[in-house]
Structures are given as C-alpha cells and as structure tokens.
Tab-separated table of C-alpha atoms in Angstrom:
chain	number	residue	atom	x	y	z
A	106	MET	CA	-22.489	-70.055	111.371
A	107	LEU	CA	-23.132	-73.269	109.283
A	108	LYS	CA	-24.357	-74.983	112.336
A	109	ARG	CA	-26.670	-71.973	113.180
A	110	ALA	CA	-27.971	-71.943	109.435
A	111	THR	CA	-28.606	-75.739	109.577
A	112	ALA	CA	-30.644	-75.411	112.858
A	113	LEU	CA	-32.701	-72.476	111.393
A	114	ALA	CA	-33.547	-74.368	108.144
A	115	ALA	CA	-34.394	-77.601	109.914
A	116	GLY	CA	-36.324	-75.747	112.627
A	117	ALA	CA	-38.366	-73.722	109.907
A	118	LEU	CA	-39.461	-76.750	108.252
A	119	PHE	CA	-40.225	-78.701	111.450
A	120	LEU	CA	-42.141	-75.708	112.679
A	121	SER	CA	-44.122	-75.010	109.536
A	122	VAL	CA	-45.824	-78.475	109.797
A	123	LEU	CA	-46.806	-77.771	113.461
A	124	CYS	CA	-48.063	-74.174	112.583
A	125	ASN	CA	-50.292	-75.464	109.779
A	126	GLY	CA	-51.900	-77.810	112.275
A	127	GLN	CA	-51.048	-80.988	110.453
A	128	THR	CA	-50.396	-84.283	112.215
A	129	THR	CA	-47.752	-86.673	110.948
A	130	THR	CA	-50.759	-89.078	109.916
A	131	GLN	CA	-51.958	-86.416	107.434
A	132	LEU	CA	-48.666	-86.085	105.659
A	133	GLY	CA	-47.600	-87.937	102.511
A	134	LYS	CA	-44.448	-90.213	102.433
A	135	ASP	CA	-42.257	-87.463	100.799
A	136	GLU	CA	-43.528	-84.776	103.313
A	137	LEU	CA	-43.020	-87.181	106.229
A	138	ASP	CA	-39.676	-88.097	105.169
A	139	LYS	CA	-38.611	-84.404	104.925
A	140	LEU	CA	-40.064	-83.678	108.366
A	141	ASN	CA	-38.210	-86.537	110.048
A	142	GLN	CA	-35.075	-85.386	108.441
A	143	ALA	CA	-35.717	-81.730	109.304
A	144	GLN	CA	-36.297	-82.832	112.982
A	145	PHE	CA	-33.122	-85.051	112.922
A	146	ASP	CA	-31.046	-82.136	111.554
A	147	LEU	CA	-32.497	-79.824	114.151
A	148	ALA	CA	-31.587	-82.251	116.972
A	149	ILE	CA	-27.997	-82.593	115.892
A	150	ALA	CA	-27.493	-78.943	115.409
A	151	LEU	CA	-28.779	-78.335	119.083
A	152	ALA	CA	-26.516	-81.054	120.340
A	153	SER	CA	-23.491	-79.361	118.627
A	154	GLU	CA	-24.190	-76.218	120.458
A	155	ALA	CA	-24.514	-78.068	123.845
A	156	LYS	CA	-28.312	-78.058	123.982
A	157	TYR	CA	-28.366	-81.609	124.997
A	158	ARG	CA	-31.788	-81.819	126.758
A	159	GLU	CA	-33.642	-80.283	123.824
A	160	ALA	CA	-31.820	-82.386	121.302
A	161	ASN	CA	-32.530	-85.593	123.237
A	162	GLU	CA	-36.216	-84.765	123.599
A	163	LEU	CA	-36.447	-84.220	119.694
A	164	LEU	CA	-34.567	-87.337	119.042
A	165	LEU	CA	-36.677	-89.623	121.414
A	166	ASN	CA	-39.823	-88.268	119.881
A	167	LEU	CA	-38.494	-89.037	116.422
A	168	TYR	CA	-37.506	-92.635	117.395
A	169	GLU	CA	-41.122	-93.142	118.640
A	170	ARG	CA	-42.454	-92.164	115.297
A	171	THR	CA	-39.729	-93.860	113.111
A	172	GLY	CA	-38.268	-96.923	115.210
A	173	SER	CA	-34.962	-95.957	113.597
A	174	PRO	CA	-31.731	-97.477	115.259
A	175	ARG	CA	-29.735	-94.622	113.871
A	176	VAL	CA	-32.094	-92.104	115.776
A	177	LEU	CA	-32.013	-94.089	118.961
A	178	ILE	CA	-27.979	-94.099	118.736
A	179	GLU	CA	-27.986	-90.299	118.403
A	180	GLY	CA	-30.143	-89.873	121.451
A	181	ALA	CA	-27.938	-92.086	123.405
A	182	ARG	CA	-24.846	-90.293	122.139
A	183	VAL	CA	-26.240	-86.905	123.184
A	184	LEU	CA	-26.807	-88.348	126.701
A	185	TYR	CA	-23.394	-89.696	126.754
A	186	ILE	CA	-21.875	-86.282	125.850
A	187	ALA	CA	-24.116	-84.696	128.514
A	188	GLY	CA	-22.715	-86.994	131.118
A	189	GLU	CA	-25.824	-88.954	131.511
A	190	TYR	CA	-24.166	-92.302	131.410
A	191	ALA	CA	-26.659	-94.664	133.100
A	192	GLU	CA	-29.437	-93.400	130.733
A	193	SER	CA	-27.067	-93.476	127.799
A	194	GLU	CA	-26.026	-97.036	128.275
A	195	LYS	CA	-29.816	-98.175	128.481
A	196	LEU	CA	-30.428	-96.674	125.125
A	197	PHE	CA	-27.276	-97.995	123.498
A	198	ARG	CA	-28.198	-101.476	124.760
A	199	ALA	CA	-31.895	-100.992	123.406
A	200	VAL	CA	-30.232	-100.450	119.980
A	201	LEU	CA	-28.253	-103.877	120.275
A	202	LYS	CA	-31.710	-105.456	120.915
A	203	LEU	CA	-32.950	-104.191	117.589
A	204	GLU	CA	-30.079	-106.383	115.907
A	205	PRO	CA	-29.019	-103.626	113.817
A	206	PRO	CA	-26.283	-103.853	110.899
A	207	MET	CA	-22.800	-104.610	111.892
A	208	MET	CA	-21.549	-101.135	111.451
A	209	VAL	CA	-24.316	-99.762	113.812
A	210	GLU	CA	-23.287	-102.423	116.472
A	211	GLU	CA	-19.615	-101.403	116.221
A	212	ARG	CA	-20.433	-97.711	116.827
A	213	VAL	CA	-22.631	-98.975	119.822
A	214	PHE	CA	-19.694	-100.979	121.209
A	215	ARG	CA	-17.173	-98.123	121.157
A	216	TYR	CA	-19.661	-95.864	122.987
A	217	LEU	CA	-20.294	-98.769	125.692
A	218	ASP	CA	-16.567	-99.191	125.997
A	219	ASP	CA	-16.199	-95.372	126.475
A	220	ILE	CA	-18.878	-95.406	129.060
A	221	THR	CA	-17.248	-98.273	131.038
A	222	ALA	CA	-13.912	-96.224	130.847
A	223	ALA	CA	-15.493	-92.984	132.042
A	224	ASN	CA	-17.113	-94.898	134.919
A	225	GLY	CA	-13.699	-96.578	135.770
A	226	ARG	CA	-12.574	-99.967	134.728
A	227	PHE	CA	-9.903	-102.546	135.144
A	228	ASP	CA	-9.907	-105.342	132.332
A	229	PHE	CA	-7.546	-108.112	131.633
A	230	SER	CA	-7.106	-110.821	129.038
A	231	PHE	CA	-4.848	-113.844	128.938
A	232	GLY	CA	-4.233	-116.700	126.296
A	233	LEU	CA	-1.627	-118.889	124.617
A	234	VAL	CA	0.822	-117.563	122.096
A	235	SER	CA	2.930	-119.456	119.524
A	236	ASP	CA	5.710	-117.550	117.491
A	237	THR	CA	7.841	-119.188	114.952
A	238	ASN	CA	10.401	-116.548	115.043
A	239	PRO	CA	9.916	-114.372	118.496
A	240	ARG	CA	13.258	-112.327	117.994
A	241	ALA	CA	12.716	-111.797	114.123
A	242	ALA	CA	15.960	-113.428	113.482
A	243	THR	CA	16.951	-114.083	109.807
A	244	SER	CA	16.833	-117.623	108.508
A	245	SER	CA	20.019	-117.310	106.661
A	246	LYS	CA	23.139	-118.970	108.145
A	247	THR	CA	25.696	-116.601	106.583
A	248	ILE	CA	26.258	-112.993	106.017
A	249	GLN	CA	28.377	-110.961	103.596
A	250	LEU	CA	30.861	-108.311	105.021
A	251	LEU	CA	33.535	-106.551	103.016
A	252	GLY	CA	33.272	-109.220	100.308
A	253	GLN	CA	33.780	-112.019	102.891
A	254	THR	CA	31.312	-114.674	103.904
A	255	TYR	CA	30.777	-115.306	107.645
A	256	SER	CA	28.828	-117.624	109.686
A	257	TYR	CA	25.782	-116.038	111.497
A	258	ASN	CA	25.091	-117.215	114.949
A	259	PRO	CA	22.235	-115.237	116.901
A	260	GLY	CA	23.462	-116.858	120.213
A	261	PHE	CA	20.015	-118.195	121.149
A	262	ASP	CA	17.773	-120.937	119.753
A	263	ILE	CA	15.579	-119.418	117.141
A	264	SER	CA	13.151	-122.202	116.773
A	265	LYS	CA	9.351	-121.928	117.434
A	266	LYS	CA	8.406	-120.894	120.887
A	267	THR	CA	5.067	-121.088	122.744
A	268	GLY	CA	4.241	-119.169	125.874
A	269	ILE	CA	1.504	-117.161	127.529
A	270	SER	CA	0.097	-113.911	126.494
A	271	TYR	CA	-1.486	-111.301	128.822
A	272	SER	CA	-2.742	-107.719	128.904
A	273	PHE	CA	-4.055	-105.378	131.538
A	274	ILE	CA	-6.218	-102.176	130.889
A	275	GLY	CA	-7.165	-99.577	133.396
A	276	GLU	CA	-8.755	-96.262	132.750
A	277	LYS	CA	-10.887	-93.584	134.738
A	278	SER	CA	-12.432	-90.264	133.412
A	279	LEU	CA	-12.258	-87.403	135.745
A	280	GLY	CA	-13.609	-83.757	135.861
A	281	GLU	CA	-16.577	-81.849	134.648
A	282	GLY	CA	-18.101	-83.683	131.681
A	283	LYS	CA	-15.530	-86.438	132.212
A	284	ARG	CA	-13.270	-85.020	129.637
A	285	TYR	CA	-10.075	-85.866	131.482
A	286	ALA	CA	-9.113	-89.599	131.508
A	287	LEU	CA	-6.150	-91.276	133.074
A	288	GLY	CA	-5.143	-94.804	131.806
A	289	PHE	CA	-2.653	-97.524	131.551
A	290	VAL	CA	-2.108	-100.694	129.194
A	291	ILE	CA	0.248	-103.523	129.817
A	292	ASN	CA	0.724	-105.846	126.978
A	293	GLY	CA	3.252	-108.841	126.927
A	294	ALA	CA	4.247	-112.473	126.294
A	295	LYS	CA	5.982	-114.994	128.707
A	296	PHE	CA	8.093	-117.879	127.277
A	297	GLN	CA	9.967	-120.650	128.874
A	298	ASP	CA	13.272	-118.976	127.881
A	299	VAL	CA	13.513	-115.439	129.043
A	300	ALA	CA	15.368	-114.406	126.045
A	301	PHE	CA	12.064	-114.102	124.166
A	302	ASP	CA	9.950	-112.381	126.968
A	303	ARG	CA	8.450	-109.060	125.881
A	304	THR	CA	6.307	-106.458	127.677
A	305	SER	CA	5.252	-102.991	126.836
A	306	VAL	CA	3.853	-100.672	129.744
A	307	GLU	CA	1.996	-97.464	128.700
A	308	GLU	CA	0.607	-94.718	130.909
A	309	SER	CA	-1.551	-92.056	129.690
A	310	VAL	CA	-3.576	-88.879	130.150
A	311	SER	CA	-6.115	-87.471	127.691
A	312	TYR	CA	-8.396	-84.625	127.323
A	313	ARG	CA	-11.503	-84.619	124.994
A	314	LEU	CA	-11.416	-81.211	123.089
A	315	ARG	CA	-14.518	-81.695	120.959
A	316	ASP	CA	-17.541	-84.046	120.527
A	317	PHE	CA	-18.735	-83.292	117.033
A	318	PRO	CA	-16.322	-84.635	115.552
A	319	ARG	CA	-14.513	-86.197	118.260
A	320	LEU	CA	-11.026	-84.696	118.954
A	321	LEU	CA	-8.734	-85.997	121.665
A	322	ILE	CA	-5.301	-84.808	122.805
A	323	ARG	CA	-3.143	-87.416	124.592
A	324	GLY	CA	-0.065	-87.584	126.376
A	325	ALA	CA	1.558	-91.067	126.908
A	326	SER	CA	4.752	-92.686	128.025
A	327	GLU	CA	5.797	-96.305	126.991
A	328	GLN	CA	8.259	-98.450	128.364
A	329	TYR	CA	9.404	-101.709	126.505
A	330	PHE	CA	11.042	-104.599	128.083
A	331	LEU	CA	12.823	-107.299	126.111
A	332	ALA	CA	14.451	-110.525	127.380
A	333	GLY	CA	13.645	-109.387	131.052
A	334	LYS	CA	15.588	-106.094	130.522
A	335	TYR	CA	14.548	-102.471	130.084
A	336	LEU	CA	15.020	-101.595	126.437
A	337	TYR	CA	13.553	-98.015	125.870
A	338	ASN	CA	11.314	-95.223	126.959
A	339	LEU	CA	8.918	-93.459	124.537
A	340	PRO	CA	7.042	-90.340	125.940
A	341	SER	CA	4.747	-88.792	123.194
A	342	ILE	CA	1.793	-86.607	122.597
A	343	SER	CA	-0.748	-87.123	119.964
A	344	LEU	CA	-3.850	-85.535	118.388
A	345	LYS	CA	-6.593	-87.916	117.539
A	346	HIS	CA	-9.626	-87.104	115.352
A	347	ALA	CA	-12.852	-89.329	114.448
A	348	ARG	CA	-15.610	-88.336	112.374
A	349	GLU	CA	-18.782	-90.274	111.569
A	350	LEU	CA	-19.711	-89.954	107.989
A	351	PRO	CA	-23.185	-90.436	106.247
A	352	GLY	CA	-23.967	-94.028	105.396
A	353	GLU	CA	-22.394	-95.213	108.673
A	354	ALA	CA	-18.945	-94.752	107.255
A	355	TYR	CA	-16.252	-93.230	109.493
A	356	TRP	CA	-12.870	-91.290	109.107
A	357	ASN	CA	-10.093	-91.365	111.719
A	358	ASN	CA	-6.673	-89.458	111.778
A	359	GLU	CA	-3.919	-89.279	114.239
A	360	VAL	CA	-0.705	-87.141	114.430
A	361	LYS	CA	1.995	-88.212	116.936
A	362	VAL	CA	5.340	-86.800	118.177
A	363	GLY	CA	7.689	-88.502	120.714
A	364	GLN	CA	11.160	-88.905	121.846
A	365	ILE	CA	12.713	-92.392	122.120
A	366	THR	CA	15.416	-93.134	124.594
A	367	TYR	CA	17.370	-96.468	124.712
A	368	LYS	CA	18.903	-97.606	128.024
A	369	ASP	CA	22.089	-99.298	126.277
A	370	TYR	CA	21.961	-98.047	122.824
A	371	ASP	CA	22.131	-94.233	122.984
A	372	TYR	CA	23.183	-94.014	119.312
A	373	LEU	CA	19.351	-95.201	118.535
A	374	ASP	CA	17.873	-92.231	120.516
A	375	GLY	CA	15.879	-89.795	118.651
A	376	ARG	CA	12.701	-88.082	117.598
A	377	VAL	CA	9.632	-90.012	116.336
A	378	TYR	CA	6.953	-88.486	114.103
A	379	ALA	CA	3.844	-90.459	112.847
A	380	PHE	CA	0.755	-89.769	110.990
A	381	SER	CA	-2.061	-92.313	110.213
A	382	THR	CA	-5.496	-91.943	108.533
A	383	GLY	CA	-8.067	-94.701	108.206
A	384	PHE	CA	-11.607	-95.046	106.399
A	385	GLY	CA	-14.269	-97.686	106.661
A	386	ARG	CA	-17.796	-98.127	105.230
A	387	PRO	CA	-20.364	-100.823	104.959
A	388	ILE	CA	-20.441	-102.683	101.558
A	389	ALA	CA	-23.368	-105.002	102.779
A	390	GLU	CA	-25.412	-105.636	105.787
A	391	ASN	CA	-22.816	-107.361	107.894
A	392	PHE	CA	-19.712	-106.409	105.898
A	393	ILE	CA	-17.297	-103.382	106.300
A	394	MET	CA	-14.427	-102.579	104.119
A	395	GLY	CA	-11.781	-100.147	104.838
A	396	ALA	CA	-8.194	-98.956	104.384
A	397	GLU	CA	-5.449	-97.337	106.488
A	398	LEU	CA	-2.420	-95.277	105.604
A	399	GLY	CA	0.407	-94.571	107.802
A	400	ILE	CA	3.588	-92.515	107.531
A	401	ASP	CA	6.326	-92.242	110.256
A	402	LYS	CA	9.790	-90.948	110.550
A	403	MET	CA	12.541	-91.747	113.044
A	404	SER	CA	15.500	-89.132	113.375
A	405	ALA	CA	18.022	-91.142	115.256
A	406	LYS	CA	21.215	-89.501	116.761
A	407	GLU	CA	23.195	-91.407	114.264
A	408	ALA	CA	22.178	-91.024	110.699
A	409	PRO	CA	22.397	-94.655	109.506
A	410	TYR	CA	19.733	-95.526	111.985
A	411	SER	CA	17.372	-92.686	110.865
A	412	TYR	CA	14.602	-93.970	108.613
A	413	SER	CA	11.015	-93.146	107.259
A	414	THR	CA	8.247	-95.716	106.693
A	415	LYS	CA	5.133	-95.836	104.782
A	416	THR	CA	2.419	-98.475	105.362
A	417	ILE	CA	-0.848	-99.235	103.598
A	418	SER	CA	-3.528	-101.597	104.890
A	419	LEU	CA	-6.715	-102.998	103.603
A	420	PHE	CA	-9.119	-104.817	105.688
A	421	VAL	CA	-12.665	-106.439	105.705
A	422	ASN	CA	-14.739	-106.946	108.888
A	423	ALA	CA	-17.629	-109.355	108.750
A	424	TYR	CA	-20.264	-110.762	111.206
A	425	VAL	CA	-22.142	-114.139	110.734
A	426	PRO	CA	-25.234	-113.549	112.902
A	427	ASP	CA	-26.446	-117.166	112.944
A	428	LEU	CA	-22.905	-118.203	114.377
A	429	PHE	CA	-22.312	-115.127	116.470
A	430	LEU	CA	-18.978	-115.043	114.658
A	431	LYS	CA	-17.049	-111.911	114.068
A	432	TYR	CA	-13.843	-111.772	111.948
A	433	GLN	CA	-11.470	-109.532	110.284
A	434	VAL	CA	-9.033	-110.165	107.484
A	435	ARG	CA	-6.280	-107.534	107.060
A	436	ALA	CA	-3.522	-107.419	104.418
A	437	SER	CA	-0.608	-104.624	104.970
A	438	LEU	CA	2.429	-103.564	103.037
A	439	SER	CA	5.132	-101.330	104.318
A	440	ARG	CA	8.482	-99.855	103.016
A	441	ARG	CA	11.188	-98.657	105.323
A	442	ASP	CA	14.057	-96.585	103.808
A	443	PHE	CA	17.162	-95.874	106.020
A	444	GLU	CA	18.885	-92.331	105.617
A	445	SER	CA	22.430	-93.419	105.148
A	446	GLU	CA	24.869	-96.264	104.681
A	447	ASP	CA	25.047	-98.904	107.425
A	448	PRO	CA	28.482	-98.510	109.314
A	449	PHE	CA	28.850	-102.324	109.379
A	450	PHE	CA	27.455	-103.597	106.069
A	451	PHE	CA	28.493	-100.465	103.850
A	452	ALA	CA	25.185	-100.176	102.089
A	453	VAL	CA	21.911	-98.208	102.644
A	454	ARG	CA	19.313	-100.635	104.090
A	455	SER	CA	15.766	-100.794	102.697
A	456	ASP	CA	13.160	-103.288	104.041
A	457	GLN	CA	9.799	-104.277	102.453
A	458	LYS	CA	7.444	-106.025	105.102
A	459	ASN	CA	4.221	-107.703	104.062
A	460	GLY	CA	1.693	-109.222	106.343
A	461	ILE	CA	-1.589	-110.824	106.530
A	462	TYR	CA	-3.559	-111.151	109.589
A	463	LEU	CA	-6.836	-112.919	110.607
A	464	ASN	CA	-8.940	-112.121	113.856
A	465	VAL	CA	-11.887	-114.196	114.777
A	466	VAL	CA	-14.338	-113.799	117.706
A	467	LYS	CA	-16.891	-116.190	118.952
A	468	ALA	CA	-19.005	-113.648	120.654
A	469	ASP	CA	-21.510	-116.193	122.252
A	470	TRP	CA	-19.113	-118.409	123.955
A	471	LYS	CA	-18.737	-116.248	127.152
A	472	CYS	CA	-17.370	-116.866	130.618
A	473	TYR	CA	-17.640	-113.981	133.020
A	474	GLY	CA	-17.952	-111.737	130.117
A	475	MET	CA	-14.858	-112.917	128.249
A	476	ALA	CA	-15.028	-114.553	124.810
A	477	PRO	CA	-12.468	-116.495	122.862
A	478	VAL	CA	-10.416	-114.498	120.332
A	479	LEU	CA	-8.190	-116.237	117.738
A	480	ASP	CA	-5.453	-114.065	115.951
A	481	ILE	CA	-3.109	-115.370	113.254
A	482	GLY	CA	-0.562	-113.434	111.394
A	483	TYR	CA	2.038	-114.085	108.810
A	484	GLU	CA	4.813	-111.497	108.165
A	485	LYS	CA	7.804	-111.561	105.766
A	486	ASN	CA	10.437	-108.839	105.909
A	487	SER	CA	12.700	-108.593	102.757
A	488	SER	CA	15.758	-106.277	103.395
A	489	SER	CA	18.607	-105.096	101.275
A	490	ILE	CA	20.812	-106.435	103.982
A	491	GLU	CA	20.223	-110.071	104.503
A	492	LEU	CA	20.879	-110.045	108.161
A	493	TYR	CA	17.515	-108.185	108.656
A	494	SER	CA	15.378	-110.348	106.391
A	495	PHE	CA	13.010	-112.807	108.338
A	496	LYS	CA	9.653	-114.708	108.161
A	497	ARG	CA	7.312	-115.375	111.064
A	498	VAL	CA	3.948	-116.705	111.984
A	499	ILE	CA	2.215	-115.545	115.296
A	500	SER	CA	-0.887	-117.053	116.652
A	501	THR	CA	-2.748	-116.280	119.847
A	502	LEU	CA	-5.759	-117.769	121.382
A	503	SER	CA	-6.976	-115.524	124.228
A	504	PHE	CA	-9.914	-114.589	126.269
A	505	LYS	CA	-11.091	-111.086	126.296
A	506	LYS	CA	-14.119	-109.030	127.582
A	507	THR	CA	-16.658	-108.511	124.777
A	508	TYR	CA	-20.245	-106.936	124.681
C-alpha cells in the first residue's frame, strides 16, 4: 500500500508538469528539484513492483537531465535486478568514470562483484603471512591448579612463524532471475611446521528472496582443518538483510543457526546461534564511519564449554584519490562468558579480547587485475584462567583482485 501511494504521489506531480505543457527549462530551481525527486521516487516505486523497463527509462531520462551518479546507479541496479547484466555493468562502470565519492564507489564495487558472481567466477589470492602466535598459546610458563604451580609446556615451538596465505573463491548464479547461487570459499595458511597449518573450506547455496531491501537466505557447511588434521564441521543456515539508506548510508543484519561437530572432541559438539548488525555512513567525501555489533551463543554438549559472546567494532574507511590508496582502521572489543565451572581449573572462565586492525589497498598497482593488500592486526586476550590469555600480531601481504 505504501509503495502504491508513493508511486501515485510521485506520478501525480510528474504528470502535472507534463499536462501543463511546461518544459524543464521553464521551471524554477525549486520546481525542478521537486520534479526530479518525483521522477526518481516514481522510478523506484515502479522498480519495487518489478516494472523494471519503465523504471529504467525514467531513470535514464532523469540522468540525462541531472548528470547525478546516484540516478545512474539506480538505473544500473534496476537493470541488474532485471537480469540485464551486460547493460548493468556498462552503467556501473560509467559511474566509476564520474569519480564519485567513496561510498558511491563501494556500492558500485559490490554490484560489480555480484554481476561477476552471477556470470560465474573463480578468483584466488596468495601472499605472505607472519603470525607471532599462530596457536594462540599463553605466554605464561606456569599455571595454577588446585593451589599448586605447574610448568606449562605446549609441546611445540610457539615463537613467531612465517608462511604462505591463500584463498580460492568460486560462485555461480542459476535459475530464473539468477536468484539461486552456488559457491565455495577456501582460506588458509601454510607454515614450515605443519603444527601451525590452518584451512577452512565452506560450500554454500543461497536464494535471493527480495531486492528492495536485499534479503538472502543461505545454507552453508564449513570444515576446518588444523595442523593437517580435520577438526570440525559446521553446517548452518542464515538470513541476511541489507538496506541502503538516505545519504549513502547502509544497514546490514544477519541471523545464523548452526550445529558444530568435532571429530575428536565430542564434548564440544553443540548448537551455535549468532546475530550481527552493522551501520555505516559517510562523514566526508572520502571517509566512511561505521559500527558493528555481534552476539553469539554456543550450547555445547557439556556445560563448562558453553558460552555467550558480545562483540562491538568501530571502523573508519578512507580513500586517498591522488595515491589510489584505500584503507580501513578497525577496533574491536569482545567479552566471552562461559556457562559453568571449568572441570580442570575449578573456576568459571571469562575472556576479554581486544583487537585493532589495519587494511591497506594500493588500487593502481595491478598485475592481471590483482592489487597488493596489506593487513596488520594486534590481538590481546585476557582470561580469568591464565592458560587462555595470549597476545598475537598477524600481518599479511597478499595480492587480490580489485576493480
């Protein structure tokens, strides 16, 4: 009903100008602004009712009159939703040539990435990784147990390690309107000592329920390997929501439920629940600020290993046009509380983990479409049980595909 009312109101104003025989050159600035907004609202209302051709014609006509990147983006998006990927990609790339603000560019990159996935893609990246504590081992050499002090020996060298990072991504959209998608993601790191090798493999199938706002249901299964051995499997189902707000802001949400099963540690098996929400908006032409909040709960087979976690992150994205340099600074704070007393340490475990992360992309240094990406992160975990306290610095220099 609201969409219909919006369409009627916008259409009434738009048609009133035409019926009065006025041209846009005869209108004052205020009248012209109202006409442009009415035409834009009418196009969006038509698109929300799947009248893509009519919506696109209005948007392209409006772009010819205004030259607005936002209008061109909506025209490209309407073509994307209609499945006209070749024409949509042309318009999105035309937006990039206008050198729009960073937030607009980020939206365009997301759609170009979706178009690539819809047509079918296989991407990979590789790099060098340095990890000062790859197994998150405590720096303490002793632990307290039943009032007694014992020496702690993790059984392997916990000094800094350097290795090779890698990732592979494959995706293909199927069906009418390309609403179904199959995909896989492989991420990992290989070190000289196999005790520190880690790999995650995820297969997924998704279905796009809605376009305005974007609503996606996704089923996935993740397998994790540590030290060359299979550790666990985590099948899950999630619902993702993404809404674009006025002023180039955005709001994302995700709800996820899964069942984790360990190969050799069945007492850790259990149900996983998670919810996350994130918001971002421009604070200047090439600066974006945002926040993310996450809550998760693990209900393990044995209560001492059940926990709940709360996480909050703040971030700033920035772009330096003259240097073609993109970077993100992110700070996060999380608290994890366990359900009951640890059977070995006779205390209820509680962890507080702080982290700060930097991501830098040099977008103009490309080789076969791949640009250098530097990631540096510092993490500190403070636990009520000293054995689980640790610090680590992870840095990765990799080469990834960028637009």
